[in-house]
PDB file of C-alpha atoms in Angstrom:
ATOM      1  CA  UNK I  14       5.422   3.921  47.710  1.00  0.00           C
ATOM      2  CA  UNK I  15       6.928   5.333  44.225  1.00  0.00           C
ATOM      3  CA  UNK I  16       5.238   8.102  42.302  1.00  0.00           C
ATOM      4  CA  UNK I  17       4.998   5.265  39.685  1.00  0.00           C
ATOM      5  CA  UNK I  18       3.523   2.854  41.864  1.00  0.00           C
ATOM      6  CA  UNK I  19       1.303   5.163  43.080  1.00  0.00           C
ATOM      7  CA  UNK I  20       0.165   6.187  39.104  1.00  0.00           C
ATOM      8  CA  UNK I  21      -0.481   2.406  38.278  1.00  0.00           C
ATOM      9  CA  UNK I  22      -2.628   1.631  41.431  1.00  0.00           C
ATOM     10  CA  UNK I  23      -4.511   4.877  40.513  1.00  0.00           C
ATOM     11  CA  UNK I  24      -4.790   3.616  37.010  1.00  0.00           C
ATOM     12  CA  UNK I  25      -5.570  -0.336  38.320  1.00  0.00           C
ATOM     13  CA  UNK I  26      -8.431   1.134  40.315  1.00  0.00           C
ATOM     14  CA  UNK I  27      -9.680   3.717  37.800  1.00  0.00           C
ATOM     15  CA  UNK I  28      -9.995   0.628  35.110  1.00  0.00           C
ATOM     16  CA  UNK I  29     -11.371  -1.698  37.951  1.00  0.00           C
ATOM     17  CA  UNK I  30     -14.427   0.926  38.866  1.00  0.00           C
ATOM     18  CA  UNK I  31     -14.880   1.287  34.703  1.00  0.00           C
ATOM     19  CA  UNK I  32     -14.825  -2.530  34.475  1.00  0.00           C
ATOM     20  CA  UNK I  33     -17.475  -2.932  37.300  1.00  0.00           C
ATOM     21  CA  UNK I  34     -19.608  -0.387  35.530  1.00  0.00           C
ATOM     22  CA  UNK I  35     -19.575  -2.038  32.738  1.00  0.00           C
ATOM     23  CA  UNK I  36     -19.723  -5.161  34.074  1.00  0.00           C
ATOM     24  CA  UNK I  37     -23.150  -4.038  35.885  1.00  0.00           C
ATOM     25  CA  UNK I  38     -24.726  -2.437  32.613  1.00  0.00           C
ATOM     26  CA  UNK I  39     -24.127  -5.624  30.691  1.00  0.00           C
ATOM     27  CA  UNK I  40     -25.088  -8.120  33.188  1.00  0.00           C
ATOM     28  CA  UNK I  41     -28.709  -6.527  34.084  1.00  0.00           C
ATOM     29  CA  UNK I  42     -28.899  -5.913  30.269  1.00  0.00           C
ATOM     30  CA  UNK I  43     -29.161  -9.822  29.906  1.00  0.00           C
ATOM     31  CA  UNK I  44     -30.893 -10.674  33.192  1.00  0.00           C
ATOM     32  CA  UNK I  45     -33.787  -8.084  31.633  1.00  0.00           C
ATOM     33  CA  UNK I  46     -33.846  -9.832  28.068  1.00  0.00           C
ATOM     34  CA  UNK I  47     -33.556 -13.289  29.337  1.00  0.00           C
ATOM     35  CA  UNK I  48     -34.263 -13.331  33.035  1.00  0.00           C
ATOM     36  CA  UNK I  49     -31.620 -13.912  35.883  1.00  0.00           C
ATOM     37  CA  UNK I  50     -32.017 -17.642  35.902  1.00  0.00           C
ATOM     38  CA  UNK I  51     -31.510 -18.232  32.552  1.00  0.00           C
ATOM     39  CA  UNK I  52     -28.336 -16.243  32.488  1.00  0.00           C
ATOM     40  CA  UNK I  53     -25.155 -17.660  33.064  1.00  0.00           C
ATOM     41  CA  UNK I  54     -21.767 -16.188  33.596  1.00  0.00           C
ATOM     42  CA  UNK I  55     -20.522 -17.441  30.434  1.00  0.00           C
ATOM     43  CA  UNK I  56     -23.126 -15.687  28.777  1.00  0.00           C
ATOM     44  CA  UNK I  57     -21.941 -11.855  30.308  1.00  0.00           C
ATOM     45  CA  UNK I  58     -18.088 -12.901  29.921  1.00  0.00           C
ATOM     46  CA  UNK I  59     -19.451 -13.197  26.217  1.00  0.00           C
ATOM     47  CA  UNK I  60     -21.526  -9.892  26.011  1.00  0.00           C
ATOM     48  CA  UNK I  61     -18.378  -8.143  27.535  1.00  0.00           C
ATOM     49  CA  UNK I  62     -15.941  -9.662  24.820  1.00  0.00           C
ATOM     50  CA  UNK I  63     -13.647 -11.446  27.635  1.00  0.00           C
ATOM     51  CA  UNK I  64     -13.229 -15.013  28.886  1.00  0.00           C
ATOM     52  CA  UNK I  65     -15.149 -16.550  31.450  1.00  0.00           C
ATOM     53  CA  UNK I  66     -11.668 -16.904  33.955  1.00  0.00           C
ATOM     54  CA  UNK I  67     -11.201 -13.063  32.820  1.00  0.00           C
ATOM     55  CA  UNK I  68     -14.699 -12.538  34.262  1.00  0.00           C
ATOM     56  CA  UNK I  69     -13.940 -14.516  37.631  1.00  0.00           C
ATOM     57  CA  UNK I  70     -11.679 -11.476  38.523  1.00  0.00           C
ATOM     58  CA  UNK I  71     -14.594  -9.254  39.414  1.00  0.00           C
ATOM     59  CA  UNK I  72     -17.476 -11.990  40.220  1.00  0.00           C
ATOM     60  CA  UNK I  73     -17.215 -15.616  40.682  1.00  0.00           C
ATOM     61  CA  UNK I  74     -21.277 -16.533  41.181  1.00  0.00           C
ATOM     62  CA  UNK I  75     -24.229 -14.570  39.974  1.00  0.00           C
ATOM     63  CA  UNK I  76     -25.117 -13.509  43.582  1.00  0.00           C
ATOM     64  CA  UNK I  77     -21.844 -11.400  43.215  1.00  0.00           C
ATOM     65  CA  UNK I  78     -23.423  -9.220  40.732  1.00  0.00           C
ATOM     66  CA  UNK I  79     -26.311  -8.981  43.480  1.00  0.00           C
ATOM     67  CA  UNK I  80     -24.281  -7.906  46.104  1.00  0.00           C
ATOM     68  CA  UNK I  81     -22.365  -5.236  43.241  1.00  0.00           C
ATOM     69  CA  UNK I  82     -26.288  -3.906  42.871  1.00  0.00           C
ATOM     70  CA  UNK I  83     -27.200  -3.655  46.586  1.00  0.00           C
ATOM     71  CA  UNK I  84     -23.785  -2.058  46.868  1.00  0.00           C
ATOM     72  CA  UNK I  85     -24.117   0.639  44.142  1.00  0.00           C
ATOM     73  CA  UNK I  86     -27.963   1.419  44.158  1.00  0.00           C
ATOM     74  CA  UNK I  87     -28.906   1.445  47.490  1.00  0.00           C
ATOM     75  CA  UNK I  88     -26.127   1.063  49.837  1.00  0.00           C
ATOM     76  CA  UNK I  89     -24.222   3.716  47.315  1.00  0.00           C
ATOM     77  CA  UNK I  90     -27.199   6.338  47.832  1.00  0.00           C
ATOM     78  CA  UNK I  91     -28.020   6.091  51.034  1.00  0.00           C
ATOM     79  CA  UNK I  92     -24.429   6.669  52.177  1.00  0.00           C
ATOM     80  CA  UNK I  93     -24.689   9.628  49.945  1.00  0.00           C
ATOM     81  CA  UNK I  94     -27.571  11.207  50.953  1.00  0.00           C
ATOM     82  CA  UNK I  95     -26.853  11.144  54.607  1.00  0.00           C
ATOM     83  CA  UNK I  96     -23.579  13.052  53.243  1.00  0.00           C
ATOM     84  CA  UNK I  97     -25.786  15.392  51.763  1.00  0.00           C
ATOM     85  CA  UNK I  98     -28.350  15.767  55.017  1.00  0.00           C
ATOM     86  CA  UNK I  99     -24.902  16.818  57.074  1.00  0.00           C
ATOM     87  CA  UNK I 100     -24.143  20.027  54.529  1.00  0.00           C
ATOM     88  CA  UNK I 101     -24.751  23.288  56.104  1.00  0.00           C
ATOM     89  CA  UNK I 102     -24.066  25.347  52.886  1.00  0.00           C
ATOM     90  CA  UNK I 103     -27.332  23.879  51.154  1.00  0.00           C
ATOM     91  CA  UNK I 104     -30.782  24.801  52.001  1.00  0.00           C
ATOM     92  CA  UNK I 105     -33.576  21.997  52.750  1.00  0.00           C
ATOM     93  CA  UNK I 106     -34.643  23.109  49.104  1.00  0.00           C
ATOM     94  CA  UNK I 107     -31.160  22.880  47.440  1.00  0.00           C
ATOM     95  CA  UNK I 108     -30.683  19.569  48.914  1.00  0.00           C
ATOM     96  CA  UNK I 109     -34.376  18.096  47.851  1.00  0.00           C
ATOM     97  CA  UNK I 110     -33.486  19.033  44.840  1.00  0.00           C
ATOM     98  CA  UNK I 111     -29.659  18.064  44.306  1.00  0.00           C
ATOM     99  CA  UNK I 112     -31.439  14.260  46.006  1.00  0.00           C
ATOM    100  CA  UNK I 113     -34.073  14.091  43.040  1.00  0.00           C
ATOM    101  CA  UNK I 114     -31.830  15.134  40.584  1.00  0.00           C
ATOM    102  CA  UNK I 115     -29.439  12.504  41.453  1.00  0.00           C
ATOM    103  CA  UNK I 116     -32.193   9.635  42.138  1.00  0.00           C
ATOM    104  CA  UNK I 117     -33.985  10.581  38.286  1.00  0.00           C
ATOM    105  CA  UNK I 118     -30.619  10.479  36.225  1.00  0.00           C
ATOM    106  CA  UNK I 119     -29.140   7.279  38.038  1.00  0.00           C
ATOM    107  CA  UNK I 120     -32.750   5.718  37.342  1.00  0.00           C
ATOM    108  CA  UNK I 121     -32.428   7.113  33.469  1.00  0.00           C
ATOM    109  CA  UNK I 122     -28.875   6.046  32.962  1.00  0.00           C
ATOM    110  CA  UNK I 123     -29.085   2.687  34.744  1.00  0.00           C
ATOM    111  CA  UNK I 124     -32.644   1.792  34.620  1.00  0.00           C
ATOM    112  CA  UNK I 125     -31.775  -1.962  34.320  1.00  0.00           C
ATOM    113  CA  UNK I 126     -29.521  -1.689  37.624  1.00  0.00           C
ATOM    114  CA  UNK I 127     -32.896  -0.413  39.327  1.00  0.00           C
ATOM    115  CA  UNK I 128     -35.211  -2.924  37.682  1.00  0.00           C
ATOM    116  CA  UNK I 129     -33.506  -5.737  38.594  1.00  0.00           C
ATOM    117  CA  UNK I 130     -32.057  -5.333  41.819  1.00  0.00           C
ATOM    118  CA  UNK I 131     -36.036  -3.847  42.623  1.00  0.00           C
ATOM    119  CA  UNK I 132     -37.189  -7.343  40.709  1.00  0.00           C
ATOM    120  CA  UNK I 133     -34.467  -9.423  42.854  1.00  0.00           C
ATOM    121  CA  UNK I 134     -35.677  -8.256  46.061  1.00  0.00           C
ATOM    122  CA  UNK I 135     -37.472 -11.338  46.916  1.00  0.00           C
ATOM    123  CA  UNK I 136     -34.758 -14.035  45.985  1.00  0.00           C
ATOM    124  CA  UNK I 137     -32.111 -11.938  47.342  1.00  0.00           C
ATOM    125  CA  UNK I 138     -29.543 -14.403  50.162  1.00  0.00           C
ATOM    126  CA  UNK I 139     -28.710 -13.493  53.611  1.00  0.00           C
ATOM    127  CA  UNK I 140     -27.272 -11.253  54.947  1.00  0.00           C
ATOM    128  CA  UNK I 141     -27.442  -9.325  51.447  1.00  0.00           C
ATOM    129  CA  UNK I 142     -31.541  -9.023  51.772  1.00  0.00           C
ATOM    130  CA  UNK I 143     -31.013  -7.303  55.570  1.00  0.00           C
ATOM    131  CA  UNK I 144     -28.152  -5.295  54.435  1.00  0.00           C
ATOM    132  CA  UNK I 145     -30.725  -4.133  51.654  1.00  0.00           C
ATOM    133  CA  UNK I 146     -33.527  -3.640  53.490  1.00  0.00           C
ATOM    134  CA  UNK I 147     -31.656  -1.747  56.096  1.00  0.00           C
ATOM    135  CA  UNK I 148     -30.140   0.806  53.580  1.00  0.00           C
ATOM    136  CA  UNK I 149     -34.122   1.436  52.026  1.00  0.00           C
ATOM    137  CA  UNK I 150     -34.861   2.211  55.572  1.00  0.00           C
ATOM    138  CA  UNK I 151     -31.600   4.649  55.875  1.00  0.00           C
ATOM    139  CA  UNK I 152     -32.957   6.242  52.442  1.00  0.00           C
ATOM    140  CA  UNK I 153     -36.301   6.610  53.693  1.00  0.00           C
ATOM    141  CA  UNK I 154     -35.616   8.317  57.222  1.00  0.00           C
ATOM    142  CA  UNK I 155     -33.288  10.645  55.800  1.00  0.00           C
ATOM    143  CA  UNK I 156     -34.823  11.772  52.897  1.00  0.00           C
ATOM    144  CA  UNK I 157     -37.909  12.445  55.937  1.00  0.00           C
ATOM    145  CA  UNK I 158     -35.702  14.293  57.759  1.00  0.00           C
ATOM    146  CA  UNK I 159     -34.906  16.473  54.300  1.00  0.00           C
ATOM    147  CA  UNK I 160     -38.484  17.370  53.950  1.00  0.00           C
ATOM    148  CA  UNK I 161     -38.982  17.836  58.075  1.00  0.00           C
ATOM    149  CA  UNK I 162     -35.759  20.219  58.200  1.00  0.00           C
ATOM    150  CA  UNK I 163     -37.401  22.528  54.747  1.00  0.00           C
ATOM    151  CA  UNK I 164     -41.174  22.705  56.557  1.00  0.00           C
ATOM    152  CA  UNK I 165     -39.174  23.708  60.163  1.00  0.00           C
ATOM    153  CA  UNK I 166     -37.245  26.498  57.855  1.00  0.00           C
ATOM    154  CA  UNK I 167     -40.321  27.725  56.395  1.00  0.00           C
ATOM    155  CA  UNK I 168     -39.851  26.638  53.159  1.00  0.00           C
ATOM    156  CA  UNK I 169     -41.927  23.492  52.244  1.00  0.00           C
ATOM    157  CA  UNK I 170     -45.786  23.530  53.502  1.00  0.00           C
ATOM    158  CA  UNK I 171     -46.490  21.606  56.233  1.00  0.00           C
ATOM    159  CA  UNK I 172     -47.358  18.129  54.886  1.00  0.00           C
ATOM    160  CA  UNK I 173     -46.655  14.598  56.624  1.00  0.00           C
ATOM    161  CA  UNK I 174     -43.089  14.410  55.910  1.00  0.00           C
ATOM    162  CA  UNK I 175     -43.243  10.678  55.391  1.00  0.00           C
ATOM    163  CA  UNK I 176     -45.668  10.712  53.073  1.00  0.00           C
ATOM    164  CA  UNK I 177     -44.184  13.649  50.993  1.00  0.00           C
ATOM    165  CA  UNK I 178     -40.794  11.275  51.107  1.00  0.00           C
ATOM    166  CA  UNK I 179     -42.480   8.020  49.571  1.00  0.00           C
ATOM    167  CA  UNK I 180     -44.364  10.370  47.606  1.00  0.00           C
ATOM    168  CA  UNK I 181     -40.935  11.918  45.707  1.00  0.00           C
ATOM    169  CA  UNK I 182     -39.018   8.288  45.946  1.00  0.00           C
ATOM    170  CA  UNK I 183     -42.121   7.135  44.419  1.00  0.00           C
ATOM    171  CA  UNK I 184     -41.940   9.582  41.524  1.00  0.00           C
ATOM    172  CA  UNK I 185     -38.096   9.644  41.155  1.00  0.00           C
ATOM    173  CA  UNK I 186     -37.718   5.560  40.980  1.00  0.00           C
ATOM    174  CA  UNK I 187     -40.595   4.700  38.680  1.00  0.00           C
ATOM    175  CA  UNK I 188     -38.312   6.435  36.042  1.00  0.00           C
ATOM    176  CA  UNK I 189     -36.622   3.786  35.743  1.00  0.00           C
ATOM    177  CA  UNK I 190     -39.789   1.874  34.086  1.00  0.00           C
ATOM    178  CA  UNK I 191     -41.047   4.580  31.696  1.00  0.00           C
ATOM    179  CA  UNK I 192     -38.183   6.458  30.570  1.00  0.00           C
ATOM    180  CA  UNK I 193     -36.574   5.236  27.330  1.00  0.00           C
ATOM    181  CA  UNK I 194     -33.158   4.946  26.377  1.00  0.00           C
ATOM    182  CA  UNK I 195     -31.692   7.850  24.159  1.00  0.00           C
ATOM    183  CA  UNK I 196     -33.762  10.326  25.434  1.00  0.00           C
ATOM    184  CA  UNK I 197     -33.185  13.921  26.624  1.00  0.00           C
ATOM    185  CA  UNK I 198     -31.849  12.995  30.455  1.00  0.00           C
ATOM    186  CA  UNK I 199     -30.812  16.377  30.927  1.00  0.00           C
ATOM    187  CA  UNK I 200     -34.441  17.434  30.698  1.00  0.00           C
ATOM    188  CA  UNK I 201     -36.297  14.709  32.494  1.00  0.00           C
ATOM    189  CA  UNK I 202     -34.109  15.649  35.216  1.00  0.00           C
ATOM    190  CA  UNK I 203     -35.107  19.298  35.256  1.00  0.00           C
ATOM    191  CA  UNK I 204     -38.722  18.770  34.654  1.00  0.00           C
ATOM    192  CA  UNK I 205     -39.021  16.241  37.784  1.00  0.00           C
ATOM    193  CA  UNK I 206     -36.704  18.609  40.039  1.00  0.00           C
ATOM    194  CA  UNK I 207     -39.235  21.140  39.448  1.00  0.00           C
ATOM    195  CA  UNK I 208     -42.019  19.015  40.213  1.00  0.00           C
ATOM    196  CA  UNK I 209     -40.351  17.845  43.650  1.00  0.00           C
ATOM    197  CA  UNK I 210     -39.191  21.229  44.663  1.00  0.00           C
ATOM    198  CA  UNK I 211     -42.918  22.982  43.445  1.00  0.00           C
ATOM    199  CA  UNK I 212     -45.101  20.143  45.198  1.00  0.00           C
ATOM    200  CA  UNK I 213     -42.992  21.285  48.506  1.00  0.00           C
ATOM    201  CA  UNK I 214     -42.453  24.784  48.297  1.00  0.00           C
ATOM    202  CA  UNK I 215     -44.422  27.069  50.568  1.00  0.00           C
ATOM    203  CA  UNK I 216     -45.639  30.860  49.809  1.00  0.00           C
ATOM    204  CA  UNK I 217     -43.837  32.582  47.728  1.00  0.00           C
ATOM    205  CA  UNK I 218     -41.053  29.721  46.784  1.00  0.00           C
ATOM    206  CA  UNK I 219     -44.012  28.319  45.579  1.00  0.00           C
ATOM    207  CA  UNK I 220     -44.348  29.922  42.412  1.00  0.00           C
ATOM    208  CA  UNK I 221     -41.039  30.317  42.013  1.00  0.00           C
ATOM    209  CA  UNK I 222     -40.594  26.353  42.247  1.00  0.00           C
ATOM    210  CA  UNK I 223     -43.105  25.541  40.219  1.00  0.00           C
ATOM    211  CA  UNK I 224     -42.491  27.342  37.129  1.00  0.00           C
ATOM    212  CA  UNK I 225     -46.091  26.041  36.048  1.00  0.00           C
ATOM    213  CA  UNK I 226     -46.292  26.974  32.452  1.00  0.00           C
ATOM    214  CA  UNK I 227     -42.775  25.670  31.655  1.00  0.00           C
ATOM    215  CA  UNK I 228     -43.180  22.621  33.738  1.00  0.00           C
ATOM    216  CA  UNK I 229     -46.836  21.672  32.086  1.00  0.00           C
ATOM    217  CA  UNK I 230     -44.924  21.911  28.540  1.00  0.00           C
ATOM    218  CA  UNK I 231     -42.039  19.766  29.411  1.00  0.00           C
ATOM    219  CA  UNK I 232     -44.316  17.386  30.851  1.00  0.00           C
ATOM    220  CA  UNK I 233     -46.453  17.219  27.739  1.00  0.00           C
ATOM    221  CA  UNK I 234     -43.368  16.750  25.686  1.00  0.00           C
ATOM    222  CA  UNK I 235     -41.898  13.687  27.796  1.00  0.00           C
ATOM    223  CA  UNK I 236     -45.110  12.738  27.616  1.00  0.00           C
ATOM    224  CA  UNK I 237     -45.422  12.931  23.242  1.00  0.00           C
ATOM    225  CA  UNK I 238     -41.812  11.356  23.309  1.00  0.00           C
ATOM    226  CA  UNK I 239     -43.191   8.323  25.409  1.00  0.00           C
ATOM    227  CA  UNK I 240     -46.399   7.914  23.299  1.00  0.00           C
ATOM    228  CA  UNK I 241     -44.669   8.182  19.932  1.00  0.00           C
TER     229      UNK I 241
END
């Protein structure tokens, strides 16, 4: 293959993973203002500016954009964070923390994504419900094995490293409900990694996790921001 063929396939793929993006954003945009029944295919071609045989390019049924969601929010992850899991230059802390952090700002970004597919679970077709089910399981036993490998290090206090696992999931995913669009991301990601890594550490990373003072504060102002 040419240099130039090479540069256009790049470029094909790089506008193809943009499109799907896109595609994803717009799509659970509608399904949360109108519901996923009442949405049609025509209607997304139309909130993307493009034809509905334009459209047929990346989905040709609803349960498409389904599969694109199982793919990119939990299948997507869990791949991830059993990438993560393998590193041996991170600590169990580093690696709680580089999780949350990536769970809170794909939940701000892409809270509809989350919604939805979380909304979905129920109607979702074989084999796409197993394939989903099976990757929340994936998440779940590794993100355990996270908090067992920090407590066996000596750095997390010795909880029940299931429950501590639901526990941060818990906390990380139901940004996806409160958090509004346009606000500080960058924060909210900080102020939760804190939480995740304080509620963890053990002795003296404790402190130093926690950050209390600084942590209370941002907390109060997410908190002001979501009131007002």
């Amino acid at each position: 293959m040419s240099t130039a063929e090479r540069g256009k396939g790049s470029r094909s793929g790089l506008r193809r993973t943009l499109m799907t993006s896109e595609l994803l954003d717009t799509a659970t945009k509608l399904f949360a203002e109108k519901g996923y029944e009442a949405t049609s295919l025509l209607d997304i071609a139309n909130a993307l500016n493009i034809s509905r045989p334009a459209l047929y390019h990346y989905v040709s049924k609803k349960e498409d954009l389904l599969a694109m969601l199982v793919e990119q929010v939990t299948n997507g992850f869990a791949e991830v964070l059993a990438q993560l899991k393998a590193r041996d230059d991170l600590t169990p802390s580093e690696k709680i923390a580089d999780v949350v952090a990536l769970i809170v700002r794909q939940r701000a970004e892409h809270s509809d994504q989350f919604r939805i597919l979380d909304r979905s679970e129920p109607i979702l077709p074989e084999p796409l419900a197993g394939e989903h089910l099976a990757a929340k399981r994936k998440i779940l036993r590794e993100f355990t094995a996270l908090v067992e490998a920090g407590i066996e290090a000596g750095e997390f206090r010795r909880v029940d490293a299931r429950t501590a696992a639901l526990s941060l999931l818990g906390m990380c995913n139901w940004v996806a409900w409160w958090f509004r669009p346009g606000g500080d991301v960058d924060s909210l990601v900080a102020t939760v990694t804190g939480l995740a890594t304080g509620m963890l550490a053990a002795g003296e990373n404790a402190g130093r996790g926690r950050q209390d003072a600084r942590t209370i504060a941002e907390i109060r102002g997410l908190l002001d921001r979501l009131e007002g």
